[in-house]
Amino acid sequence: MSENTASDSACGASTDSSDTESKCGGSTSDSTSDSESSACGGSTSDTSSKCGGSDSEETVAATADDFDADPGRLVAVGLGPGQPNEMTARAKEALRGVDQIVGYTTYIDLLPDDIVEGAEDIYSTPMCGEVSRTEEAVDRTLAGNDVAIVGSGDPNVYALGGLALEILESKGGSASMVDFEVVPGVPAAQSCAARLGAPLVNDTVSISLSDHLTPMSTIESRLHATAKEGFTIAIYNPWSRKRRDNYEKCCEILLEHRDPETPVGIVHAAGREDEETEIVELQDLPELGETDLIDMTTTLLVGNDETYVWDDRMVTPRGYERKYEY
Amino acid sequence: MSENTASDSACGASTDSSDTESKCGGSTSDSTSDSESSACGGSTSDTSSKCGGSDSEETVAATADDFDADPGRLVAVGLGPGQPNEMTARAKEALRGVDQIVGYTTYIDLLPDDIVEGAEDIYSTPMCGEVSRTEEAVDRTLAGNDVAIVGSGDPNVYALGGLALEILESKGGSASMVDFEVVPGVPAAQSCAARLGAPLVNDTVSISLSDHLTPMSTIESRLHATAKEGFTIAIYNPWSRKRRDNYEKCCEILLEHRDPETPVGIVHAAGREDEETEIVELQDLPELGETDLIDMTTTLLVGNDETYVWDDRMVTPRGYERKYEY
């Protein structure tokens, strides 16, 4: 297999393209390569973002009609927490069954060797650029290749399953034309919960603090509504330099509705070398925003009124203790 | 291996116990076997329930001190949707690494043959009885066996991870004493979402309509709060004969806040032979309550204001279309 990076992407199985822009057999190509045009956030003031900087919109021009070949299959595969043994057998089979694999470099690096070596081509981009990366996967499929687009966790949890369908639709393609399939994986909320014990066994909500695609006013309103109702809350994308305010606001809202001593589980970089796990109290959360423990790879699991800590585990009772003696 | 049922459970690896009650080396045993005393719901009026009928509380008497042996390991394993290829490699390794496996018969039946054959003992109960089954797992662990307690989906999603810790605590044991570990699996919300396309890619809440352990007033309040806020909603345990009213009330609340044409994905018996998948409109939901499509094995995925159906798939946009052209 050959491993392409954003600067020499090509759709065919035979590579070594000298073209520095991504092209997939479409008759036109306004799209620039992933690493140049993608904007992870809208704001350019973030000094930590490796993929911000440009606010230009990506334009995507090739349509389903531009491709001569019979389309291949497109499958969105959830890798789970990241380590190969936390993938399902079905995910591995799906990856072994395609010609090409498209994904963010960090996740491609976590794939089992035999899958990487068995693929005809791997297209990975270092950060962000979800739209152009997903378009690349769709174009490669329309050009006749069987393609897997991979991501950590599950394709339905803040991931690219929907975007793949939207792009396919915008190109005049269809889900059935590419036998579109989603292979689920273990989401971050559950893989992080497992590390902490049993913090999420009752009604649970997941909320992302990233206001890249959802207005902050909506996020705040959702936090208020669910913090009031006793849900356990899994918070994704809790902190980045340009979203300090979102984190602070979130802590403020949670503290407005919940006891300051409510247990909060913090899992940083689950499944990676720098993984770190801590259980703190809600009142400690604000000051932890500026530490290495909390960044975009962290998931926060906020307990409800009944959650307690016992023997270093976080436990949310389901209510059996009210019905049974044990 | 030998396969025990509820009527001849015993903790040791050597079985053929003639004792019809569950005993695990504890000095006292007030517990009766699972199939006799478990009450799935509090009400006895449910003619369909195979495990209701008795309202008697289960009492659990053996404590950690009653066991002479050094305790074994206890691991809660999530099997995912049910088919062996949807389990993670880690889950399979965990099951191969224990002496005994405890679980609901339906899930035990789905385990790969080599795991069932490799286990020294399997303790399965036909329905419900979660408390006594979990106690059985804890007692077997305290008696010195390495034990896995299994369930579909993930141990943190309406499952027994927390109950195992609570029972362990009530017996004077500790999580560290049994190296308590949770092996996550793909939850039903995500495995059902995969079957429908990409219905849950944004902020999502999961709510169970079972009022066995959560009062219906709380469930209603949670439905109101989240239906208002544009969450996609995964509804677990939507319908049973004795909870017809809960289902009707749920439909009523959703229709109060959401457009009658909002797409709702229905997945019945995911991963089993009688699996059935449909995408309907919210306004069709009330009349479907009395059909075979909706029962306790069904998961409902309720779209938000932006969810649409395209080419038989349910898609909830994440908002990329507002930022990018494609």
XYZ file of C-alpha atoms in Angstrom:
652
model
C 0.000 0.000 0.000
C 1.091 3.569 -0.344
C 0.316 6.196 2.209
C -0.722 9.533 0.815
C -0.774 12.721 2.735
C -2.854 15.741 1.951
C -0.307 17.131 -0.445
C -0.328 14.242 -2.890
C -3.764 12.790 -2.765
C -5.135 10.951 -5.758
C -8.144 8.752 -6.184
C -6.796 5.825 -8.078
C -5.072 2.911 -6.519
C -1.913 3.711 -8.434
C -0.497 6.822 -6.876
C 2.677 8.876 -7.140
C 0.616 11.712 -8.468
C 2.654 14.829 -8.944
C -0.446 16.921 -8.517
C -0.470 18.736 -5.237
C -4.226 19.199 -5.267
C -6.763 16.526 -4.562
C -8.450 15.300 -7.728
C -10.608 12.309 -8.174
C -11.563 12.059 -11.783
C -14.060 14.877 -11.533
C -13.991 17.235 -14.489
C -13.438 20.292 -12.346
C -11.613 20.754 -9.100
C -12.027 23.903 -7.136
C -11.120 22.100 -3.989
C -7.705 22.686 -2.579
C -5.900 20.116 -0.525
C -7.041 19.506 2.982
C -4.083 20.951 4.804
C -4.341 24.300 3.107
C -7.952 25.317 3.099
C -9.579 23.692 6.058
C -10.692 25.922 8.888
C -11.296 24.066 12.108
C -12.918 26.999 13.796
C -14.251 30.191 12.374
C -12.005 32.374 14.470
C -8.429 33.057 13.453
C -7.302 34.188 16.871
C -6.467 30.726 18.124
C -2.729 30.367 18.400
C -2.956 26.677 19.240
C -5.006 25.599 16.254
C -2.972 23.800 13.668
C -5.688 23.997 11.072
C -7.308 27.359 11.601
C -6.080 30.468 9.961
C -8.106 30.476 6.806
C -11.719 31.448 6.793
C -12.237 30.598 3.138
C -15.037 28.233 2.395
C -14.192 25.000 0.708
C -15.937 24.568 -2.585
C -16.589 21.143 -3.914
C -17.247 20.750 -7.573
C -17.105 17.193 -8.843
C -20.531 15.575 -9.053
C -21.586 11.967 -9.384
C -21.997 12.471 -13.152
C -18.376 13.507 -13.549
C -17.162 10.001 -12.831
C -17.077 7.398 -15.590
C -16.580 4.370 -13.363
C -19.254 2.382 -11.593
C -19.164 3.655 -8.035
C -17.596 1.536 -5.332
C -18.833 1.003 -1.788
C -18.562 3.578 0.990
C -18.438 2.526 4.612
C -18.082 4.764 7.686
C -16.242 2.802 10.353
C -16.102 3.639 14.053
C -12.814 2.532 15.603
C -13.890 2.919 19.219
C -11.439 4.333 21.762
C -8.454 3.804 19.518
C -6.573 0.667 20.478
C -6.934 -2.170 17.949
C -8.386 -4.551 20.552
C -11.204 -2.105 21.252
C -12.414 -2.297 17.643
C -15.165 -4.757 16.779
C -14.413 -7.722 14.539
C -16.918 -6.230 12.089
C -14.926 -2.988 11.886
C -11.758 -4.933 11.100
C -13.537 -7.007 8.466
C -14.931 -3.844 6.894
C -11.459 -2.286 6.706
C -9.966 -5.452 5.243
C -12.738 -5.480 2.636
C -12.091 -2.039 1.114
C -9.454 -0.746 -1.307
C -8.797 2.561 0.364
C -8.982 4.068 3.838
C -9.488 7.759 4.536
C -9.054 9.389 7.939
C -7.364 11.720 10.340
C -3.687 10.746 10.727
C -3.953 10.050 14.474
C -6.576 7.358 13.890
C -4.872 5.887 10.844
C -1.786 5.470 13.044
C -3.806 3.385 15.483
C -4.958 0.846 12.882
C -3.596 -2.702 13.118
C -0.546 -3.188 10.853
C -2.149 -5.857 8.677
C -4.999 -3.505 7.790
C -2.646 -0.653 6.891
C -0.431 -2.977 4.861
C -3.376 -4.624 3.141
C -4.940 -1.397 1.882
C -4.148 -0.275 -1.666
C -4.077 3.322 -0.561
C -4.453 5.321 2.611
C -5.353 8.990 2.546
C -4.748 10.738 5.823
C -4.706 14.378 6.805
C -3.027 15.668 9.934
C -5.801 17.770 11.487
C -9.320 18.993 10.896
C -10.349 19.455 7.284
C -13.274 17.110 7.904
C -15.195 18.435 4.946
C -12.471 18.052 2.337
C -11.381 14.714 3.812
C -14.922 13.414 3.654
C -15.306 14.746 0.119
C -12.128 12.942 -0.801
C -13.643 9.699 0.497
C -16.856 10.284 -1.448
C -15.004 11.173 -4.664
C -12.791 8.122 -4.401
C -15.903 5.995 -4.003
C -17.627 7.586 -6.988
C -14.433 6.961 -8.979
C -14.951 3.240 -8.478
C -13.017 2.391 -5.320
C -14.339 0.671 -2.224
C -13.576 3.187 0.490
C -13.726 3.297 4.283
C -13.812 6.592 6.114
C -12.629 6.032 9.671
C -12.825 7.931 12.922
C -12.501 7.223 16.621
C -15.579 6.370 18.651
C -18.759 5.903 16.652
C -19.665 7.429 13.249
C -22.893 8.760 14.772
C -21.301 10.621 17.691
C -20.029 14.048 16.565
C -18.582 12.266 13.571
C -18.612 12.060 9.814
C -21.381 9.581 9.026
C -23.850 12.384 8.329
C -21.417 14.582 6.461
C -20.623 11.711 4.077
C -24.329 11.383 3.274
C -24.741 15.151 2.866
C -21.804 15.384 0.468
C -23.010 12.361 -1.463
C -26.390 14.028 -1.833
C -24.874 17.361 -2.887
C -23.010 15.544 -5.660
C -26.188 14.017 -7.001
C -25.197 10.586 -5.740
C -27.213 8.366 -3.463
C -26.638 6.175 -0.439
C -27.783 3.064 -2.264
C -25.524 3.785 -5.264
C -22.488 3.307 -2.982
C -24.061 0.707 -0.674
C -23.496 3.192 2.147
C -22.924 1.385 5.410
C -22.160 2.487 8.950
C -20.149 0.204 11.225
C -20.678 1.353 14.806
C -17.945 1.619 17.425
C -17.732 2.261 21.160
C -18.318 6.016 21.697
C -15.980 8.070 23.891
C -18.659 8.583 26.572
C -18.883 4.843 27.183
C -15.188 4.047 26.856
C -14.395 6.838 29.313
C -17.204 5.754 31.633
C -15.735 2.236 31.702
C -12.462 3.658 32.993
C -14.278 5.372 35.869
C -16.607 2.588 36.961
C -20.308 3.103 36.385
C -20.997 6.841 36.141
C -23.564 6.761 33.308
C -25.963 3.906 33.982
C -29.054 6.090 33.936
C -30.535 8.660 31.498
C -27.588 10.453 29.950
C -27.011 13.319 27.572
C -24.002 14.151 25.443
C -23.208 17.785 24.729
C -20.290 19.205 22.770
C -18.885 22.567 23.903
C -17.561 23.307 20.425
C -19.442 26.243 18.954
C -17.899 25.726 15.539
C -21.163 24.261 14.221
C -23.643 24.948 17.051
C -24.198 28.463 18.453
C -23.040 28.924 22.052
C -26.498 30.190 23.048
C -27.918 26.790 22.039
C -25.212 24.951 23.946
C -25.912 27.023 27.065
C -29.619 26.411 26.811
C -29.043 22.655 26.498
C -26.746 22.664 29.525
C -29.336 24.512 31.625
C -32.161 22.205 30.537
C -30.318 18.965 31.245
C -28.395 20.016 34.373
C -31.784 20.799 35.918
C -33.220 17.395 35.059
C -30.804 15.028 36.727
C -29.243 13.589 33.596
C -25.671 12.455 33.817
C -23.851 14.593 31.266
C -21.010 13.580 28.961
C -19.226 16.691 27.751
C -17.245 16.434 24.530
C -14.671 18.983 23.291
C -14.627 20.786 26.643
C -11.735 23.185 26.196
C -9.538 24.802 23.598
C -7.606 28.060 23.751
C -10.147 29.838 21.661
C -13.037 28.328 23.585
C -11.949 29.113 27.136
C -15.171 31.077 27.591
C -17.337 28.110 26.642
C -15.667 26.005 29.303
C -16.056 28.676 31.962
C -19.681 29.231 31.049
C -20.355 25.504 31.181
C -18.888 25.208 34.692
C -20.969 28.182 35.805
C -24.204 26.647 34.479
C -23.507 23.250 36.018
C -22.744 24.853 39.388
C -25.960 26.816 39.185
C -27.991 23.593 39.116
C -25.878 20.984 40.885
C -24.205 20.576 44.220
C -20.574 21.795 44.219
C -19.545 18.359 45.495
C -21.093 16.472 42.564
C -18.501 13.986 41.264
C -17.085 14.696 37.824
C -14.968 12.149 35.987
C -12.247 13.505 33.761
C -10.684 11.286 31.118
C -7.887 12.809 29.081
C -6.683 11.165 25.856
C -8.450 7.835 26.459
C -6.553 4.941 24.954
C -3.478 6.981 24.126
C -0.064 7.120 25.754
C -0.824 10.298 27.666
C -4.122 8.983 29.044
C -5.012 10.400 32.445
C -8.072 9.802 34.586
C -9.276 11.767 37.595
C -12.416 12.062 39.642
C -12.954 15.548 41.075
C -15.778 17.626 42.500
C -17.787 19.963 40.306
C -16.464 22.956 42.230
C -12.882 22.037 41.222
C -13.698 22.092 37.529
C -13.267 25.833 36.777
C -9.645 25.955 37.911
C -8.746 22.791 35.966
C -9.552 24.431 32.618
C -6.041 25.826 32.344
C -4.282 22.545 33.140
C -3.106 19.906 30.659
C -5.791 17.565 31.959
C -8.554 19.312 30.024
C -8.340 19.900 26.298
C -10.091 18.759 23.121
C -9.105 15.112 23.752
C -10.787 15.139 27.177
C -14.261 13.860 27.982
C -15.990 15.052 31.158
C -18.596 12.867 32.805
C -20.743 14.895 35.181
C -22.623 12.928 37.810
C -26.188 13.564 38.915
C -27.512 14.150 42.460
C -27.138 10.478 43.324
C -23.675 9.851 41.912
C -21.035 9.008 44.498
C -17.405 8.007 44.634
C -16.453 4.740 46.244
C -13.069 3.011 46.210
C -11.864 5.289 43.389
C -14.874 4.490 41.239
C -17.685 6.771 40.235
C -21.091 5.154 40.672
C -24.496 6.449 39.569
C -27.162 4.211 41.103
C -29.962 3.175 38.807
C -32.419 3.034 41.650
C -32.301 -0.680 42.506
C -31.438 0.246 46.094
C -34.901 1.767 46.495
C -36.590 -1.479 45.428
C -34.322 -4.235 46.658
C -32.332 -5.017 49.752
C -28.731 -5.970 49.210
C -18.032 -26.427 30.786
C -21.322 -27.016 32.464
C -24.254 -24.739 31.989
C -26.217 -23.957 35.109
C -29.654 -22.521 35.163
C -31.204 -20.621 37.986
C -32.387 -23.749 39.738
C -28.994 -25.326 40.297
C -26.625 -22.492 40.713
C -23.471 -23.013 42.678
C -20.371 -20.952 43.038
C -17.639 -23.459 42.673
C -16.249 -24.607 39.386
C -17.341 -28.136 40.151
C -21.077 -28.203 39.841
C -23.828 -30.808 39.976
C -25.042 -29.236 43.129
C -28.261 -30.744 44.312
C -29.113 -27.561 46.100
C -31.899 -25.704 44.384
C -30.991 -22.418 45.983
C -28.084 -20.252 45.043
C -25.277 -20.525 47.557
C -21.794 -19.316 47.245
C -19.987 -20.273 50.359
C -21.671 -17.618 52.420
C -22.687 -18.699 55.885
C -26.279 -17.663 55.418
C -28.478 -17.694 52.394
C -31.748 -15.880 52.418
C -31.578 -15.450 48.706
C -33.799 -17.632 46.630
C -33.005 -18.576 43.101
C -33.496 -15.993 40.395
C -36.421 -17.545 38.650
C -38.539 -17.583 41.753
C -38.138 -14.287 43.484
C -37.231 -11.717 40.898
C -39.767 -9.040 40.139
C -39.164 -7.239 36.888
C -41.717 -4.610 37.608
C -43.458 -3.684 40.798
C -46.913 -4.288 39.401
C -48.403 -7.741 39.253
C -51.045 -6.889 36.686
C -48.829 -7.474 33.689
C -49.962 -10.640 31.969
C -47.049 -10.584 29.531
C -44.253 -10.403 32.033
C -42.485 -13.694 32.511
C -40.711 -12.515 35.592
C -43.208 -10.384 37.406
C -45.686 -11.797 39.817
C -43.841 -11.596 43.041
C -43.448 -8.353 44.871
C -41.194 -9.781 47.512
C -37.906 -8.053 47.950
C -34.812 -10.061 47.409
C -32.600 -10.188 50.440
C -28.938 -10.776 50.115
C -27.066 -11.959 53.099
C -23.598 -13.277 52.355
C -20.899 -10.675 52.950
C -17.299 -10.469 51.843
C -16.218 -11.828 55.245
C -18.243 -15.000 54.763
C -15.923 -16.234 52.059
C -12.728 -18.032 52.979
C -11.086 -17.865 49.583
C -9.079 -15.013 48.144
C -11.501 -13.186 45.885
C -11.200 -13.559 42.131
C -11.578 -10.863 39.491
C -14.915 -9.371 38.408
C -15.357 -7.893 34.963
C -18.525 -6.375 33.477
C -18.453 -6.991 29.732
C -20.567 -5.185 27.125
C -21.328 -7.450 24.172
C -22.590 -4.715 21.861
C -25.593 -5.385 19.624
C -25.388 -9.135 20.086
C -23.680 -10.763 17.119
C -20.190 -12.094 17.906
C -18.575 -9.934 15.211
C -19.948 -6.799 16.857
C -18.044 -7.537 20.066
C -14.643 -5.955 20.572
C -11.545 -8.137 20.663
C -11.060 -6.925 24.230
C -14.495 -8.262 25.243
C -13.652 -11.670 23.787
C -10.280 -11.714 25.526
C -11.944 -10.783 28.810
C -14.442 -13.645 28.470
C -11.709 -16.122 27.572
C -9.762 -14.973 30.637
C -12.399 -15.738 33.272
C -13.568 -18.981 34.884
C -17.270 -18.244 34.907
C -19.750 -16.185 32.922
C -23.023 -14.844 34.330
C -25.795 -13.343 32.230
C -29.290 -13.285 30.814
C -29.869 -16.418 28.720
C -30.535 -14.480 25.492
C -27.081 -12.916 25.603
C -25.316 -16.081 26.710
C -26.843 -17.749 23.652
C -25.213 -15.153 21.423
C -21.685 -15.791 22.705
C -19.189 -17.396 20.321
C -19.021 -21.186 20.787
C -15.366 -21.252 21.794
C -16.065 -18.876 24.670
C -19.027 -20.906 25.933
C -17.078 -24.155 25.627
C -13.990 -22.680 27.251
C -15.762 -21.460 30.389
C -15.705 -23.653 33.464
C -19.240 -22.647 34.305
C -21.996 -20.493 32.887
C -24.809 -19.184 35.036
C -27.715 -17.858 33.044
C -31.231 -16.865 34.000
C -34.068 -16.637 31.532
C -35.462 -13.165 32.276
C -35.049 -10.217 34.593
C -33.781 -10.987 38.067
C -30.951 -8.535 37.505
C -30.339 -8.101 41.204
C -30.039 -11.768 42.116
C -28.075 -12.516 38.951
C -25.639 -9.734 39.727
C -25.376 -10.894 43.322
C -24.615 -14.362 42.049
C -21.746 -12.921 39.995
C -20.415 -11.002 42.991
C -20.680 -14.015 45.318
C -18.917 -16.275 42.837
C -16.128 -13.707 42.609
C -15.813 -13.399 46.388
C -15.678 -17.212 46.535
C -12.476 -17.084 44.507
C -13.556 -17.372 40.885
C -12.731 -14.998 38.061
C -16.161 -13.973 36.828
C -17.573 -12.000 33.900
C -21.049 -10.540 34.062
C -22.283 -9.931 30.534
C -25.029 -7.918 28.909
C -25.857 -6.508 25.509
C -24.768 -2.998 24.584
C -22.514 -1.292 27.115
C -22.275 -1.916 30.887
C -22.832 1.800 31.474
C -26.052 2.122 29.467
C -29.057 0.988 31.569
C -26.933 -1.967 32.555
C -25.401 -3.776 35.483
C -21.996 -2.139 35.895
C -23.283 0.065 38.696
C -25.361 -2.602 40.381
C -22.304 -4.863 40.603
C -20.420 -2.109 42.433
C -23.378 -1.373 44.713
C -23.749 -5.030 45.693
C -20.019 -5.379 46.210
C -20.137 -2.377 48.525
C -23.161 -3.688 50.426
C -21.274 -6.920 51.100
C -18.325 -5.059 52.579
C -16.178 -5.814 49.561
C -14.362 -3.317 47.389
C -13.777 -2.698 43.719
C -10.034 -3.050 44.088
C -10.365 -6.317 46.026
C -11.848 -7.921 42.877
C -9.886 -5.842 40.336
C -13.255 -4.613 39.097
C -13.071 -3.810 35.397
C -15.592 -2.596 32.838
C -15.147 -3.588 29.189
C -17.242 -1.224 27.079
C -19.378 -2.268 24.127
C -21.368 -0.554 21.386
C -24.587 0.779 22.992
C -27.981 0.137 21.368
C -28.445 3.817 20.453
C -25.363 3.738 18.250
C -25.859 0.279 16.779
C -29.439 1.192 15.885
C -28.355 4.577 14.519
C -25.866 2.818 12.234
C -28.710 0.836 10.719
C -30.587 4.051 9.911
C -27.743 6.152 8.514
C -26.696 9.149 10.570
C -29.580 10.191 12.813
C -27.566 11.024 15.959
C -24.500 12.993 14.929
C -25.283 15.977 17.127
C -26.086 16.456 20.833
C -28.110 13.440 21.882
C -29.935 12.230 24.953
C -30.943 8.744 25.964
C -34.102 8.259 28.014
C -35.650 5.013 29.203
C -39.450 4.861 29.421
C -39.301 2.161 32.065
C -40.628 3.520 35.326
C -39.497 0.464 37.257
C -36.603 2.416 38.780
C -37.347 6.035 37.763
C -40.691 7.721 38.544
C -42.805 8.516 35.463
C -43.020 12.179 36.521
C -39.225 12.407 36.206
C -39.286 10.708 32.807
C -41.951 13.128 31.587
C -40.033 16.113 32.826
C -36.879 14.894 31.055
C -38.776 14.368 27.810
C -40.214 17.898 27.967
C -36.829 19.467 28.723
C -34.950 17.721 25.936
C -37.660 17.728 23.250
C -37.688 21.510 23.626
C -33.940 21.831 23.186
C -33.369 20.197 19.826
C -31.553 17.110 21.087
C -31.916 13.959 19.066
C -33.479 11.486 21.482
C -32.772 7.768 21.811
C -35.659 6.120 23.638
C -34.974 2.820 25.368
C -37.627 0.396 26.657
C -40.420 2.241 24.842
C -43.344 -0.110 25.317
C -44.586 -3.007 27.370
C -48.116 -4.089 28.127
C -47.999 -2.646 31.576
C -46.372 0.564 30.344
C -48.726 1.445 27.506
C -49.437 4.756 29.237
C -45.762 5.698 29.343
C -45.504 5.218 25.603
C -48.628 7.250 24.904
C -47.501 10.031 27.217
C -44.089 10.089 25.554
C -45.634 10.479 22.073
C -47.853 13.250 23.386
C -44.913 15.171 24.864
C -42.779 14.797 21.748
C -45.647 16.009 19.546
C -46.123 18.981 21.816
C -42.613 20.226 21.048
C -41.742 18.842 17.622
C -43.191 18.953 14.142
C -45.529 16.007 13.425
C -43.395 15.191 10.382
C -40.159 14.835 12.374
C -38.471 11.601 11.281
C -38.339 8.825 13.862
C -36.232 5.731 13.326
C -37.554 2.503 14.787
C -35.240 -0.449 15.261
C -36.812 -3.616 16.619
C -34.651 -6.458 17.939
C -31.376 -5.142 16.509
C -29.008 -7.955 15.608
C -31.571 -10.709 16.155
C -33.489 -12.833 13.686
C -36.646 -10.769 13.961
C -34.836 -7.471 13.430
C -36.967 -4.846 11.724
C -36.138 -1.262 10.837
C -38.487 1.537 9.809
C -38.374 5.281 9.459
C -41.710 6.950 10.190
C -43.013 10.400 11.070
C -43.522 11.436 14.670
C -47.283 11.677 14.109
C -47.379 7.948 13.170
C -45.814 6.897 16.438
C -48.904 6.718 18.697
C -50.705 4.152 16.545
C -47.598 1.966 16.245
C -47.524 1.305 19.982
C -49.864 -1.642 19.631
C -47.942 -3.282 16.772
C -45.195 -5.891 17.040
C -42.699 -3.305 15.852
C -42.536 -1.594 19.230
C -41.767 -3.482 22.405
C -39.012 -3.690 25.026
C -36.453 -4.788 22.414
C -37.114 -1.675 20.305
C -35.069 1.516 20.293
C -36.630 4.717 18.967
C -34.412 7.437 17.536
C -36.259 10.732 17.391
C -34.845 13.336 15.010
C -34.535 17.040 15.722
C -35.844 19.974 13.655
C -33.124 19.518 11.051
C -33.318 15.758 10.622
C -34.449 14.594 7.196
C -34.928 11.363 5.299
C -33.014 10.825 2.085
C -32.712 7.624 0.083
C -34.091 5.573 2.984
C -31.554 7.012 5.406
C -32.171 9.299 8.316
C -29.727 12.210 8.413
C -29.231 14.811 11.155
C -26.909 17.511 9.802
C -24.187 18.675 12.148
C -24.227 22.163 10.685
C -21.362 21.890 8.184
C -23.754 23.013 5.459
C -23.972 26.430 7.124
C -20.185 26.880 7.023
C -19.045 25.097 3.889
C -20.175 24.775 0.300
C -20.448 21.250 -1.032
